[in-house]
Coordinates of N, CA and C in Angstrom, one line a residue:
M1 N -6.6 1.6 15.9 CA -5.8 0.8 17.1 C -6.3 -0.6 16.4
F2 N -5.4 -1.2 16.7 CA -5.6 -2.9 16.8 C -5.7 -3.8 18.2
T3 N -6.6 -4.0 18.3 CA -6.9 -5.1 19.2 C -6.3 -6.5 19.5
N4 N -6.7 -7.1 18.4 CA -6.5 -8.6 18.3 C -5.8 -9.5 17.3
V5 N -4.9 -10.1 17.4 CA -4.4 -10.9 15.9 C -4.4 -12.3 16.3
I6 N -4.4 -12.8 15.2 CA -4.2 -14.4 15.2 C -3.0 -14.5 14.0
V7 N -2.4 -16.0 14.6 CA -1.0 -16.4 13.5 C -1.4 -17.9 14.0
R8 N -0.7 -18.4 13.0 CA -0.6 -20.1 12.8 C 0.9 -20.2 12.8
V9 N 1.7 -21.1 14.0 CA 2.9 -21.4 14.1 C 2.9 -22.0 12.7
P10 N 4.1 -21.8 12.4 CA 4.9 -23.0 11.0 C 4.9 -24.1 11.4
S11 N 4.3 -24.9 10.3 CA 4.7 -26.3 10.1 C 5.9 -26.9 9.9
K12 N 6.3 -28.3 10.6 CA 7.3 -28.6 9.9 C 7.4 -28.6 8.1
S13 N 6.2 -29.0 7.2 CA 6.6 -29.0 6.1 C 6.3 -27.2 5.1
V14 N 6.9 -26.5 6.2 CA 6.8 -25.1 5.9 C 8.3 -24.9 4.6
V15 N 8.8 -26.0 5.0 CA 10.2 -26.3 4.1 C 9.7 -26.5 2.7
D16 N 8.3 -26.4 2.5 CA 7.9 -27.0 1.7 C 7.2 -26.1 0.9
G17 N 7.1 -24.9 1.4 CA 6.1 -23.8 1.0 C 6.5 -23.2 -0.4
I18 N 5.6 -22.7 -1.2 CA 5.5 -21.7 -2.2 C 7.0 -20.8 -2.0
S19 N 7.2 -21.1 -3.8 CA 9.1 -20.0 -3.2 C 9.1 -19.6 -4.6
S20 N 9.1 -18.8 -5.1 CA 10.3 -18.2 -6.2 C 11.6 -17.2 -6.2
S21 N 12.1 -17.5 -4.4 CA 13.3 -16.4 -4.0 C 14.3 -17.0 -4.4
N22 N 14.6 -18.4 -4.8 CA 15.9 -18.9 -5.2 C 17.0 -18.6 -4.0
E23 N 16.6 -18.5 -2.8 CA 17.4 -18.5 -1.8 C 17.2 -19.9 -0.9
G24 N 16.6 -21.0 -1.1 CA 16.7 -22.3 -0.5 C 16.0 -22.4 0.1
K25 N 15.5 -23.7 1.0 CA 15.1 -23.6 1.2 C 14.5 -23.7 3.2
P26 N 13.9 -23.1 3.9 CA 13.8 -22.3 5.3 C 14.0 -23.7 5.9
N27 N 15.2 -23.3 7.0 CA 15.5 -23.9 8.2 C 14.7 -23.6 9.1
Y28 N 13.8 -25.0 9.7 CA 12.5 -25.3 10.3 C 12.5 -24.9 11.9
G29 N 13.6 -24.9 12.7 CA 14.1 -24.7 13.6 C 14.1 -23.1 13.8
L30 N 14.9 -22.3 12.8 CA 14.9 -21.1 13.3 C 13.8 -20.7 12.6
A31 N 12.9 -20.9 11.9 CA 11.7 -20.4 11.0 C 10.6 -20.2 12.8
L32 N 11.0 -21.4 13.4 CA 9.9 -21.5 15.0 C 10.4 -20.4 15.9
K33 N 11.7 -20.3 15.6 CA 12.6 -19.3 16.9 C 11.7 -17.8 15.9
Q34 N 11.9 -17.5 15.1 CA 11.3 -16.2 14.5 C 10.1 -16.1 14.5
H35 N 9.5 -16.6 14.3 CA 7.7 -16.6 14.9 C 7.8 -16.5 15.9
E36 N 8.4 -16.9 16.6 CA 8.2 -16.4 18.4 C 8.6 -15.3 18.4
E37 N 9.7 -14.8 18.2 CA 9.9 -13.6 18.5 C 9.1 -12.5 17.8
Y38 N 8.1 -13.0 16.7 CA 7.3 -11.8 16.0 C 6.0 -12.0 17.1
V39 N 6.2 -13.0 17.5 CA 4.4 -13.4 18.5 C 4.7 -12.0 19.8
S40 N 6.4 -12.7 20.1 CA 6.8 -11.2 21.3 C 6.7 -9.8 20.9
A41 N 7.4 -9.7 19.5 CA 7.1 -7.9 19.4 C 5.6 -7.6 19.1
L42 N 4.8 -8.5 18.6 CA 3.2 -8.2 18.3 C 2.6 -7.7 19.8
T43 N 3.2 -8.6 20.9 CA 2.6 -8.8 22.4 C 3.2 -7.3 22.8
K44 N 4.4 -6.7 22.7 CA 4.4 -5.9 23.4 C 4.1 -4.2 22.7
A45 N 3.6 -4.6 21.3 CA 2.8 -3.7 20.7 C 1.2 -3.1 21.1
G46 N 0.9 -4.3 22.1 CA 0.0 -4.2 22.9 C -1.2 -4.6 22.1
V47 N -1.6 -5.4 21.5 CA -2.4 -6.9 21.0 C -2.5 -8.5 21.6
N48 N -3.5 -8.3 21.9 CA -4.2 -10.1 22.4 C -3.5 -10.9 21.1
V49 N -3.0 -12.5 21.3 CA -2.6 -12.7 20.2 C -3.2 -13.9 20.3
T50 N -3.8 -14.6 19.3 CA -4.1 -15.9 19.4 C -3.4 -16.8 18.5
V51 N -2.9 -17.7 19.2 CA -1.8 -18.7 18.4 C -2.5 -19.9 17.8
L52 N -2.8 -20.0 16.2 CA -3.5 -21.5 15.9 C -2.1 -22.2 16.0
E53 N -2.4 -23.5 15.8 CA -1.6 -24.9 15.9 C -0.9 -25.2 14.4
P54 N 0.4 -25.9 14.5 CA 0.9 -25.7 12.9 C -0.1 -26.7 12.3
N55 N 0.0 -26.9 10.8 CA -1.1 -27.5 10.5 C 0.0 -28.3 9.3
D56 N 0.1 -29.6 9.2 CA 1.8 -30.0 8.5 C 0.8 -30.1 6.6
D57 N -0.7 -30.1 6.8 CA -1.1 -30.2 5.5 C -0.6 -28.6 4.6
F58 N -0.9 -27.7 5.3 CA -0.1 -26.8 4.6 C 0.7 -26.4 4.5
P59 N 1.4 -26.5 3.9 CA 2.9 -25.6 3.8 C 3.1 -23.9 4.3
D60 N 2.2 -23.3 3.7 CA 2.2 -21.9 3.8 C 1.2 -21.4 4.7
S61 N 0.5 -22.3 5.6 CA -0.1 -21.7 6.4 C 0.2 -21.0 7.4
C62 N 1.3 -20.8 7.9 CA 1.9 -19.4 8.3 C 1.6 -18.3 7.9
F63 N 1.3 -18.2 6.7 CA 0.8 -17.1 6.5 C -0.6 -16.7 6.5
V64 N -1.0 -16.5 7.2 CA -2.6 -16.5 8.2 C -3.2 -15.3 7.0
E65 N -2.1 -14.0 6.9 CA -3.0 -12.8 6.0 C -4.0 -13.3 5.0
D66 N -3.4 -14.4 4.0 CA -3.8 -14.3 3.1 C -5.7 -15.1 2.9
V67 N -5.7 -15.6 3.5 CA -6.9 -16.5 3.9 C -8.5 -15.2 4.1
A68 N -8.2 -14.6 4.9 CA -9.3 -13.7 5.3 C -8.7 -12.0 5.2
L69 N -10.0 -11.5 5.6 CA -9.6 -9.9 5.7 C -10.5 -9.3 6.4
C70 N -9.8 -8.7 8.1 CA -10.8 -8.8 8.8 C -11.0 -6.9 8.6
T71 N -12.0 -6.6 8.9 CA -12.2 -5.1 8.7 C -13.0 -4.8 9.9
K72 N -13.4 -3.7 10.5 CA -14.2 -3.3 11.7 C -16.0 -3.6 11.8
K73 N -16.0 -4.0 10.4 CA -17.3 -4.3 9.8 C -17.8 -5.9 9.8
C74 N -16.4 -6.6 9.7 CA -17.2 -7.5 9.0 C -15.3 -8.5 8.8
V75 N -15.6 -9.9 8.7 CA -14.4 -10.5 7.8 C -15.1 -10.8 6.7
I76 N -14.1 -11.3 5.7 CA -14.2 -11.6 4.5 C -13.4 -13.1 4.0
I77 N -13.8 -13.7 4.2 CA -12.9 -15.4 3.7 C -12.5 -15.5 2.9
T78 N -11.7 -15.5 2.2 CA -10.7 -14.6 0.7 C -10.8 -16.4 0.2
R79 N -10.7 -16.5 -1.1 CA -10.3 -17.6 -2.1 C -8.9 -17.7 -2.7
P80 N -7.7 -17.8 -1.7 CA -6.6 -17.6 -2.5 C -6.1 -18.2 -4.0
G81 N -5.9 -17.5 -4.6 CA -5.0 -17.8 -6.0 C -4.4 -19.1 -6.0
A82 N -3.6 -19.3 -5.1 CA -2.5 -21.0 -5.0 C -3.7 -21.4 -4.7
A83 N -3.4 -22.9 -5.4 CA -4.6 -23.7 -5.3 C -4.7 -24.3 -4.6
S84 N -2.8 -24.4 -4.1 CA -2.9 -25.7 -2.5 C -2.8 -24.6 -1.4
R85 N -3.9 -23.7 -1.4 CA -4.4 -22.8 -0.3 C -5.2 -22.7 -0.2
Q86 N -6.3 -23.1 -0.9 CA -7.6 -22.9 -0.9 C -8.1 -23.2 0.0
K87 N -8.4 -24.3 0.8 CA -8.7 -25.0 1.8 C -8.0 -24.4 3.3
E88 N -7.1 -23.4 3.3 CA -6.7 -23.1 4.3 C -7.7 -22.3 5.4
A89 N -8.4 -21.6 4.4 CA -9.1 -20.4 5.2 C -10.3 -21.4 5.8
A90 N -11.0 -22.7 5.2 CA -11.8 -23.5 5.9 C -11.3 -24.1 6.9
L91 N -10.0 -24.4 7.2 CA -9.4 -25.0 8.5 C -10.5 -24.7 9.5
Q92 N -10.8 -25.7 10.6 CA -11.8 -25.6 11.8 C -11.2 -24.5 13.0
D93 N -10.1 -24.6 13.2 CA -9.7 -23.7 14.1 C -9.2 -22.4 13.7
M94 N -9.2 -21.8 12.4 CA -9.4 -20.5 11.9 C -10.9 -20.2 11.8
Q95 N -11.6 -21.0 11.6 CA -13.3 -20.5 11.6 C -13.5 -20.0 13.2
E96 N -13.2 -20.9 13.6 CA -13.7 -20.8 15.3 C -13.0 -19.3 15.5
A97 N -11.7 -19.6 15.5 CA -10.6 -17.7 16.0 C -11.6 -16.9 15.4
L98 N -12.0 -17.0 14.0 CA -12.6 -15.4 13.8 C -14.6 -15.6 13.7
K99 N -14.8 -16.8 13.9 CA -16.5 -16.6 14.4 C -16.4 -15.9 16.3
K100 N -15.1 -16.5 16.9 CA -15.1 -16.2 17.8 C -15.1 -14.0 18.2
F101 N -14.5 -13.9 17.0 CA -14.6 -12.1 16.8 C -15.6 -11.5 15.7
Y102 N -16.3 -11.9 15.4 CA -17.4 -11.3 14.0 C -18.1 -12.1 14.3
E103 N -19.1 -11.3 13.8 CA -20.9 -11.7 13.9 C -21.1 -12.0 12.5
H104 N -20.5 -11.0 11.3 CA -20.5 -11.0 9.9 C -19.4 -11.5 9.5
I105 N -19.9 -12.1 8.7 CA -18.6 -13.3 7.9 C -19.0 -13.4 6.0
E106 N -18.2 -13.1 5.6 CA -18.5 -13.0 3.8 C -17.8 -13.9 3.6
Y107 N -18.3 -14.1 2.2 CA -17.0 -15.4 1.2 C -16.8 -14.9 -0.2
I108 N -15.8 -15.4 -0.5 CA -15.1 -14.9 -1.9 C -15.8 -15.9 -2.5
E109 N -16.4 -16.2 -3.3 CA -16.7 -17.4 -4.1 C -16.2 -17.5 -5.9
A110 N -16.4 -18.7 -6.3 CA -15.4 -19.2 -7.9 C -16.3 -18.1 -8.3
P111 N -15.9 -17.5 -10.0 CA -14.0 -17.9 -10.3 C -13.2 -16.8 -9.6
G112 N -13.8 -16.2 -8.6 CA -13.0 -15.1 -8.0 C -12.3 -15.9 -6.9
T113 N -11.1 -14.9 -7.4 CA -9.8 -15.2 -6.1 C -9.4 -14.2 -5.8
V114 N -8.8 -14.3 -3.9 CA -8.3 -13.0 -3.7 C -7.6 -13.5 -2.4
E115 N -6.2 -13.4 -2.4 CA -5.1 -13.6 -1.4 C -5.1 -11.9 -0.6
A116 N -5.4 -12.0 0.9 CA -5.3 -10.4 1.2 C -3.9 -9.5 1.6
G117 N -3.1 -10.8 1.1 CA -2.1 -10.1 0.9 C -1.4 -8.6 0.0
D118 N -2.8 -9.3 -1.2 CA -2.6 -8.0 -1.7 C -3.9 -7.0 -1.4
I119 N -4.2 -6.6 -0.1 CA -5.0 -5.9 0.0 C -4.7 -4.6 1.4
M120 N -4.5 -3.5 1.0 CA -3.7 -2.5 1.7 C -5.2 -1.7 2.2
M121 N -5.1 -1.7 3.6 CA -6.1 -0.7 4.6 C -5.7 0.6 4.4
V122 N -6.3 1.8 3.9 CA -6.1 3.1 4.3 C -7.2 3.3 5.2
G123 N -7.5 4.2 6.3 CA -8.9 4.6 6.8 C -9.8 3.1 6.8
D124 N -10.8 3.8 5.6 CA -11.9 2.8 5.3 C -12.0 2.6 3.9
H125 N -10.8 2.8 3.6 CA -10.9 2.5 1.6 C -9.9 1.3 1.2
F126 N -9.9 0.6 0.9 CA -9.2 -0.6 0.7 C -8.4 -0.9 -0.5
Y127 N -7.4 -0.8 -0.8 CA -6.7 -0.9 -2.0 C -6.6 -2.4 -2.2
I128 N -7.4 -2.8 -3.7 CA -7.0 -4.4 -4.0 C -6.5 -4.7 -4.6
G129 N -5.4 -5.0 -5.2 CA -4.1 -5.5 -5.7 C -5.0 -6.6 -6.7
E130 N -4.8 -6.3 -8.1 CA -4.8 -7.4 -9.2 C -3.8 -8.1 -10.0
S131 N -3.4 -9.3 -9.4 CA -2.2 -9.8 -9.0 C -2.2 -11.5 -9.9
A132 N -1.3 -12.0 -9.7 CA -1.3 -13.6 -10.1 C -1.7 -14.5 -9.3
R133 N -2.5 -13.7 -8.1 CA -3.1 -14.2 -7.1 C -5.1 -14.0 -6.6
T134 N -4.7 -12.8 -7.3 CA -5.8 -11.9 -6.9 C -6.4 -11.4 -8.4
N135 N -7.6 -12.1 -8.5 CA -8.1 -11.7 -10.1 C -9.0 -11.2 -10.0
R136 N -9.5 -10.0 -11.4 CA -10.5 -9.1 -11.4 C -11.9 -9.7 -11.1
A137 N -12.2 -10.8 -11.0 CA -13.8 -11.1 -11.0 C -13.3 -11.3 -8.7
G138 N -12.2 -11.6 -8.5 CA -12.2 -11.6 -6.5 C -12.5 -10.5 -6.2
A139 N -11.4 -9.2 -6.5 CA -11.3 -8.2 -6.4 C -12.7 -7.3 -6.7
E140 N -13.4 -7.6 -7.5 CA -15.1 -6.7 -7.9 C -16.0 -7.7 -6.7
Q141 N -15.8 -8.8 -6.5 CA -16.7 -9.4 -5.0 C -16.2 -8.4 -3.7
M142 N -15.0 -8.8 -3.5 CA -14.4 -7.7 -2.5 C -14.9 -6.6 -1.9
I143 N -14.9 -5.6 -3.1 CA -15.2 -4.0 -3.4 C -16.8 -4.2 -3.1
A144 N -17.7 -5.1 -3.7 CA -19.1 -5.5 -3.9 C -19.0 -5.7 -1.6
I145 N -18.9 -6.5 -0.9 CA -19.0 -7.0 0.1 C -18.4 -5.6 0.9
L146 N -17.5 -4.9 0.5 CA -17.0 -3.7 1.4 C -17.8 -2.4 1.3
E147 N -18.7 -2.5 0.2 CA -19.6 -1.0 0.0 C -21.2 -2.0 0.5
K148 N -21.2 -3.2 1.1 CA -22.5 -3.1 1.5 C -22.1 -2.9 3.4
Y149 N -21.2 -2.9 3.6 CA -20.6 -2.5 5.2 C -20.4 -1.3 5.0
G150 N -20.3 0.0 3.9 CA -20.2 1.1 4.2 C -18.8 1.6 4.0
L151 N -17.7 0.5 3.9 CA -16.7 0.9 3.0 C -16.1 0.8 2.2
S152 N -14.8 0.9 1.3 CA -15.1 1.5 -0.4 C -13.9 0.4 -0.6
G153 N -13.3 0.4 -1.5 CA -12.2 -0.3 -2.2 C -11.8 0.0 -4.0
S154 N -10.7 -0.4 -4.4 CA -9.8 0.4 -5.6 C -9.4 -0.7 -6.1
I155 N -9.4 -1.1 -7.7 CA -8.3 -2.2 -8.0 C -6.9 -0.9 -8.6
V156 N -5.9 -1.9 -8.1 CA -4.3 -1.3 -8.4 C -4.1 -2.5 -9.0
P157 N -3.9 -2.8 -10.4 CA -3.2 -3.2 -11.6 C -1.9 -3.6 -11.1
L158 N -0.9 -5.1 -10.6 CA 0.3 -5.2 -10.5 C 1.2 -5.6 -11.9
K159 N 2.6 -5.2 -11.6 CA 3.3 -5.6 -13.1 C 4.1 -6.7 -12.3
E160 N 5.4 -6.2 -11.5 CA 6.2 -6.6 -10.9 C 6.0 -7.7 -9.6
V161 N 5.3 -7.3 -8.6 CA 5.7 -7.9 -7.2 C 4.2 -8.8 -7.2
L162 N 4.6 -10.2 -6.1 CA 3.8 -11.2 -5.9 C 2.4 -10.5 -5.2
H163 N 2.7 -10.1 -4.5 CA 1.0 -9.3 -3.6 C 1.3 -7.6 -3.7
L164 N 0.5 -6.7 -3.5 CA 0.2 -5.3 -3.7 C 1.7 -5.3 -2.7
K165 N 1.5 -5.6 -0.9 CA 1.7 -5.6 0.6 C 3.5 -5.8 0.1
T166 N 3.6 -6.5 -0.6 CA 5.0 -6.6 -1.1 C 6.4 -5.5 -1.2
G167 N 5.2 -4.8 -1.9 CA 5.9 -3.5 -1.6 C 5.2 -2.4 -1.3
L168 N 4.4 -1.8 -0.3 CA 3.5 -1.1 0.1 C 3.5 -1.3 1.6
A169 N 3.4 -0.5 2.6 CA 2.9 -0.7 3.9 C 2.6 0.6 4.4
Y170 N 1.2 0.8 4.6 CA 0.5 2.0 5.0 C 0.8 2.4 6.8
L171 N 1.7 3.4 7.2 CA 2.0 3.1 8.7 C 0.9 4.6 9.6
E172 N -0.3 4.7 8.8 CA -1.1 5.5 9.7 C -0.6 7.1 9.2
N173 N -0.8 7.8 9.8 CA -0.9 9.4 9.8 C -0.2 9.8 8.3
N174 N -1.0 8.6 7.6 CA -0.8 9.5 5.8 C 0.7 8.8 5.6
N175 N 1.0 8.0 6.2 CA 2.5 7.9 5.4 C 2.8 6.5 5.2
L176 N 3.1 6.5 3.8 CA 3.2 5.2 3.1 C 4.5 4.7 2.8
L177 N 5.1 3.2 3.1 CA 6.2 3.2 2.3 C 6.1 2.5 1.1
V178 N 6.9 3.1 0.2 CA 6.6 2.5 -1.3 C 8.2 1.8 -2.0
A179 N 8.1 0.7 -2.4 CA 9.1 0.1 -3.8 C 9.4 0.0 -4.8
G180 N 9.8 -0.1 -5.1 CA 9.4 -0.5 -6.7 C 8.5 -0.2 -7.7
E181 N 7.6 -0.7 -8.0 CA 7.0 -0.2 -9.7 C 6.0 1.0 -8.8
F182 N 5.9 1.0 -7.4 CA 5.0 1.9 -6.6 C 5.5 3.1 -6.3
I183 N 6.8 3.3 -6.6 CA 7.2 4.7 -6.4 C 7.1 5.8 -7.4
T184 N 6.6 5.3 -8.7 CA 6.5 6.3 -9.4 C 4.7 6.0 -9.7
S185 N 4.2 5.6 -9.2 CA 2.5 5.0 -9.3 C 1.7 6.2 -8.5
P186 N 0.8 6.4 -9.8 CA -0.1 8.0 -9.3 C -1.6 7.8 -8.3
V187 N -1.3 6.3 -8.4 CA -2.9 5.7 -7.2 C -2.7 6.5 -5.7
F188 N -1.0 6.9 -5.5 CA -1.0 7.5 -3.8 C -0.3 8.6 -3.8
E189 N -0.6 9.3 -4.9 CA 0.1 10.3 -4.9 C 0.0 11.1 -3.5
K190 N -1.7 11.5 -2.9 CA -1.9 11.9 -1.5 C -1.5 11.9 -0.3
L191 N -0.3 10.7 -0.7 CA 0.0 10.1 0.7 C 1.5 10.6 1.0
N192 N 2.2 10.5 1.9 CA 3.3 11.0 2.1 C 4.2 9.6 1.7
K193 N 4.6 9.5 0.5 CA 5.3 8.3 0.1 C 6.9 8.6 0.9
I194 N 7.5 7.4 1.6 CA 8.6 7.6 1.8 C 9.5 6.0 1.1
E195 N 10.3 6.5 0.3 CA 10.6 6.1 -1.0 C 11.8 4.9 -0.4
I196 N 11.7 3.5 -0.5 CA 12.8 2.2 -0.2 C 13.7 1.9 -1.3
S197 N 14.9 2.1 -1.1 CA 15.5 1.6 -2.2 C 15.2 0.1 -2.9
P198 N 16.2 -0.2 -3.9 CA 16.3 -1.7 -4.5 C 16.5 -2.6 -3.5
D199 N 18.1 -1.9 -3.0 CA 19.2 -2.9 -2.6 C 17.7 -3.4 -1.8
E200 N 16.9 -2.6 -1.1 CA 16.3 -3.0 0.7 C 14.4 -2.8 0.3
A201 N 14.5 -3.4 -1.2 CA 13.0 -3.3 -1.3 C 12.0 -4.3 -0.4
Y202 N 12.4 -5.2 -0.1 CA 11.9 -6.4 0.8 C 11.4 -5.7 2.0
G203 N 12.0 -4.5 2.8 CA 12.4 -3.9 4.1 C 11.2 -3.0 3.8
A204 N 10.1 -3.1 2.9 CA 9.0 -2.2 2.9 C 8.0 -2.7 3.4
N205 N 8.2 -4.3 3.6 CA 6.9 -5.2 4.4 C 7.1 -4.7 5.8
C206 N 6.8 -3.9 6.1 CA 6.3 -3.4 7.7 C 5.4 -3.6 7.8
I207 N 4.7 -3.5 9.3 CA 3.6 -3.1 9.7 C 3.4 -2.5 11.2
W208 N 2.4 -1.7 10.4 CA 2.5 -0.5 12.0 C 1.0 -1.6 12.9
V209 N 1.4 -1.1 13.8 CA 0.6 -1.6 15.5 C 0.5 -0.8 16.3
N210 N -0.2 -0.1 16.5 CA -0.4 0.7 17.9 C 0.9 1.6 18.0
D211 N 0.7 2.3 16.7 CA 2.3 3.4 17.1 C 3.3 2.6 17.2
H212 N 3.9 1.2 17.0 CA 4.7 1.1 16.9 C 4.8 0.5 15.1
V213 N 6.1 0.2 15.0 CA 6.3 -0.4 13.3 C 6.8 -1.8 13.7
L214 N 6.9 -2.7 12.9 CA 7.3 -4.0 13.1 C 8.0 -3.6 11.7
V215 N 9.5 -3.7 11.5 CA 10.4 -4.0 10.5 C 11.3 -5.2 10.3
P216 N 11.3 -5.6 9.5 CA 12.6 -6.8 9.3 C 13.6 -6.6 9.1
A217 N 14.6 -7.2 10.2 CA 16.3 -6.9 10.6 C 16.7 -7.3 9.2
G218 N 17.6 -6.6 9.3 CA 18.9 -6.6 7.8 C 18.8 -5.1 6.9
Y219 N 17.6 -4.4 7.0 CA 17.3 -3.6 6.4 C 17.1 -2.0 6.9
P220 N 18.7 -1.5 7.0 CA 19.0 -0.6 7.7 C 18.2 1.1 7.7
N221 N 18.8 0.8 6.4 CA 17.7 2.5 5.7 C 16.6 2.6 6.0
A222 N 15.9 1.6 5.3 CA 14.3 1.4 5.6 C 14.3 1.6 7.0
Q223 N 14.5 1.1 8.0 CA 14.7 1.2 9.7 C 14.8 2.6 9.9
K224 N 16.1 3.3 9.3 CA 15.9 4.8 9.7 C 14.8 5.8 9.1
A225 N 14.5 5.4 7.9 CA 13.7 6.0 7.5 C 12.3 6.2 9.0
I226 N 11.9 5.1 9.0 CA 10.7 5.2 9.8 C 11.3 5.2 11.1
E227 N 11.8 5.3 12.0 CA 12.7 6.1 13.0 C 12.3 7.5 12.8
G228 N 12.9 7.8 11.8 CA 12.9 8.9 11.3 C 11.6 10.5 11.2
L229 N 10.3 9.2 11.2 CA 9.0 9.6 10.9 C 8.2 9.4 12.5
G230 N 9.0 9.0 13.6 CA 8.8 9.1 14.9 C 8.2 8.0 15.6
Y231 N 8.4 6.8 14.6 CA 7.5 5.6 14.9 C 8.8 4.8 16.0
K232 N 7.8 3.9 17.2 CA 8.9 3.2 17.7 C 9.0 1.8 17.0
V233 N 10.0 1.6 16.8 CA 10.6 0.1 15.6 C 10.6 -1.5 16.4
L234 N 10.4 -1.9 15.9 CA 10.8 -3.5 16.4 C 10.8 -4.3 15.5
V235 N 11.9 -4.4 15.7 CA 13.4 -5.3 14.7 C 12.4 -6.7 14.8
V236 N 12.1 -7.4 13.7 CA 11.9 -8.7 13.6 C 12.6 -9.7 12.5
D237 N 13.9 -10.6 12.7 CA 14.1 -11.2 11.4 C 13.5 -12.0 11.1
T238 N 13.1 -12.1 9.6 CA 11.8 -13.0 9.1 C 12.8 -13.6 8.0
S239 N 13.9 -14.0 7.9 CA 15.2 -14.5 6.4 C 14.4 -15.6 6.3
E240 N 13.7 -16.6 7.0 CA 13.6 -17.9 6.8 C 11.9 -18.0 6.7
F241 N 11.3 -16.6 6.1 CA 10.1 -16.7 5.7 C 10.6 -15.9 4.4
R242 N 11.3 -15.3 4.6 CA 11.4 -14.7 2.9 C 12.0 -15.5 1.8
K243 N 12.6 -16.8 2.1 CA 12.6 -17.8 1.6 C 11.8 -18.3 0.7
I244 N 10.5 -18.2 1.8 CA 9.1 -18.6 0.5 C 8.2 -17.6 0.4
D245 N 8.8 -16.3 -0.1 CA 7.8 -15.7 -0.6 C 7.4 -14.9 0.3
G246 N 7.3 -14.7 1.8 CA 6.3 -14.3 2.9 C 7.6 -13.0 3.6
G247 N 6.7 -12.3 4.5 CA 7.2 -11.2 5.3 C 6.2 -11.2 6.3
L248 N 6.8 -10.0 6.9 CA 5.9 -9.4 8.1 C 4.4 -9.3 8.3
S249 N 3.8 -8.8 7.6 CA 2.6 -8.9 6.7 C 1.6 -10.3 6.5
C250 N 2.0 -10.9 6.0 CA 1.9 -12.2 5.9 C 1.5 -13.2 7.0
L251 N 2.4 -13.0 8.0 CA 2.3 -14.1 9.2 C 1.3 -13.5 10.2
S252 N 0.4 -12.4 10.2 CA -0.6 -12.1 11.1 C -2.4 -11.7 10.1
L253 N -3.2 -11.9 11.1 CA -4.3 -11.1 10.9 C -4.4 -9.9 11.9
R254 N -4.9 -8.9 11.8 CA -4.5 -7.7 12.3 C -6.0 -7.3 12.7
F255 N -6.3 -6.8 13.9 CA -7.8 -6.0 13.7 C -8.5 -5.8 14.9

C-alpha cells in the first residue's frame, strides 16, 4: 500500500521539455489542468500528496519519478541520463520533502546514470532497464544499494522504448501490463501478462495505487482489460505530457 506521493506542478517552461514524440508542444494551461486532475485522482486512491512548486529552470521537472527511487527502506537519489535534468534531484524543496519521509538517503554517482522511470518494483525486487538514460554503471550501483537494505535488483536491456515503464506496469497481484518489446520477453514469464496492442501502447503506462489503477484517457481496450481484472479504474488525461515523452508514472513519486 502507498501512503504518500510527491508531485511537482508543471512550470511554464514545460513547453520546452525533452521530446521525441513529434506531436507538437504542450498547451501549458491544459497541462496544468491535467496535472490538477492527476492529483485529484491520487487523492481518491487514499494517499497524502505533497505538491512542490513549479521550477522554470527545469522544463521536465514535473516528471519527479526520474530523480529518486523511493523504497520501503530508503530513498535513492538518481543521476538522470538527460544532462539537462541532472540537477533536479538536488533542488532544495525536493531534498526537504524526501528528508521528511526518509532517514536513509543514498546517491547514484558518476559515471553512473539512472532515471527511475527505468525501474519497476515487484515486491522486494526491482527490475532496472538499461537504456539511453540508465547505463550499466548506474544500474549496478542501484542494485548494490538495494542489496545493502535487503532488497534485490536485476538488469533488463531495452531495445526500443525510452524507459522500462514506458511499456510495462506492475499492478500488484502478479498482474503485469506489457506492450511492445516486452510481450515476448522471457524475463516476465512468471507474471500474468496482459498484452496491450501496438495502437494503444501508451496505455500500458498505468499506475497501481491502493487497489485503484490510474489509466490514461483514450485507450479503451487497455482500460477494459484492467477493469476485467477487478481493479477500480481512475481515468486521467495526460495528452499534454505525452507530447514531451511523459506518462502517468513519470508524474509522481509513490511510497
